[in-house]
XYZ file of C-alpha atoms in Angstrom:
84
model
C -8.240 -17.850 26.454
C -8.352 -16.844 22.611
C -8.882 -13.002 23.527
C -5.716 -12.776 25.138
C -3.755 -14.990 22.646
C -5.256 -12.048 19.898
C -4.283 -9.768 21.788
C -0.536 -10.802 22.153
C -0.335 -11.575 18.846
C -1.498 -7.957 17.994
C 1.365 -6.720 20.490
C 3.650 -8.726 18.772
C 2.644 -7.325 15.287
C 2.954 -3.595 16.884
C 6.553 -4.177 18.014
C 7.464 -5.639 14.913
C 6.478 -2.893 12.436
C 8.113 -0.461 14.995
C 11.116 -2.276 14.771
C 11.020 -1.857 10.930
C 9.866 1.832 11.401
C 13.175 2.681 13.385
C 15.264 0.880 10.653
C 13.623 2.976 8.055
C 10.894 0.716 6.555
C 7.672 2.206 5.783
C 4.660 1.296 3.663
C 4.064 2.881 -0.036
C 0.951 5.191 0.018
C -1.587 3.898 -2.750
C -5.342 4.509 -2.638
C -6.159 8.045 -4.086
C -2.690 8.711 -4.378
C -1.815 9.199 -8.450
C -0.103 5.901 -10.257
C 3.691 6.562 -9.618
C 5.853 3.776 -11.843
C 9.218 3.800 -9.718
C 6.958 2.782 -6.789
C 4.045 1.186 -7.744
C 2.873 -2.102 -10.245
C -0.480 -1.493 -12.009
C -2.077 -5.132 -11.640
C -5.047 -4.133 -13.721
C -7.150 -0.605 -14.546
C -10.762 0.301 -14.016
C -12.537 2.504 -15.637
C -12.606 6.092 -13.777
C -16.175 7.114 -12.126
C -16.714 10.754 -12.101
C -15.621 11.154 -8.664
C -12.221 9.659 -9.740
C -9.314 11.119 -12.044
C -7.600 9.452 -14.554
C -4.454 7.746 -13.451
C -5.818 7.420 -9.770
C -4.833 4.603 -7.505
C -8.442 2.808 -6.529
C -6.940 -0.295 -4.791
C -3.914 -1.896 -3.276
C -3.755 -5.631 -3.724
C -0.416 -6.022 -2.156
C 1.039 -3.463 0.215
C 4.638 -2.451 -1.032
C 7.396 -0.706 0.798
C 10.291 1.259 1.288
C 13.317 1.433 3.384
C 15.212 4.835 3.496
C 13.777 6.397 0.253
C 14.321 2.618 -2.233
C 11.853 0.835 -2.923
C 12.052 -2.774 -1.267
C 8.401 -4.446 -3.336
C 6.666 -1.529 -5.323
C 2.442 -1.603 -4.177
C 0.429 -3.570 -6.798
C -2.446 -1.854 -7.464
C -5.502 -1.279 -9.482
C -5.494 2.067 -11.275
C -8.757 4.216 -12.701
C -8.264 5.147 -16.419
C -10.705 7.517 -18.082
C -13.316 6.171 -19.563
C -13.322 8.233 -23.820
């Protein structure tokens, strides 16, 4: 049945991105972290809401990585900028 084809497919997944764990791979932290250029690619800027600083990650639009401290595909993001 379909549940349990999800369901091994989401095993599957899990094994995989523990395999890449072990061998050092992990994923870029963007939302609400601050815009960092050696590891992430501003894909476009928003205007910062009060709640949000200038310079602020507000969305990932494609999940980047690292493996043992270099970066494999820097995060694309979208990036608040202060409104004057």
């Amino acid at each position: 049945d379909i549940e349990s084809y999800v369901k091994g497919v989401g095993m599957v997944r899990d094994q995989f991105f523990s395999v890449l764990e072990d061998l050092g791979v992990s994923a870029i932290e963007t939302v609400g972290k601050p815009f960092d250029p050696s590891i992430h690619e501003a894909v476009a800027v928003e205007e910062a809401g009060e709640e949000i600083g200038d310079g602020i990650i507000t969305e990932e639009v494609q999940r980047g990585y690292t493996i043992s401290g270099k970066v494999l595909r820097a995060a694309r993001v979208k990036v608040a900028k202060a409104s004057r």
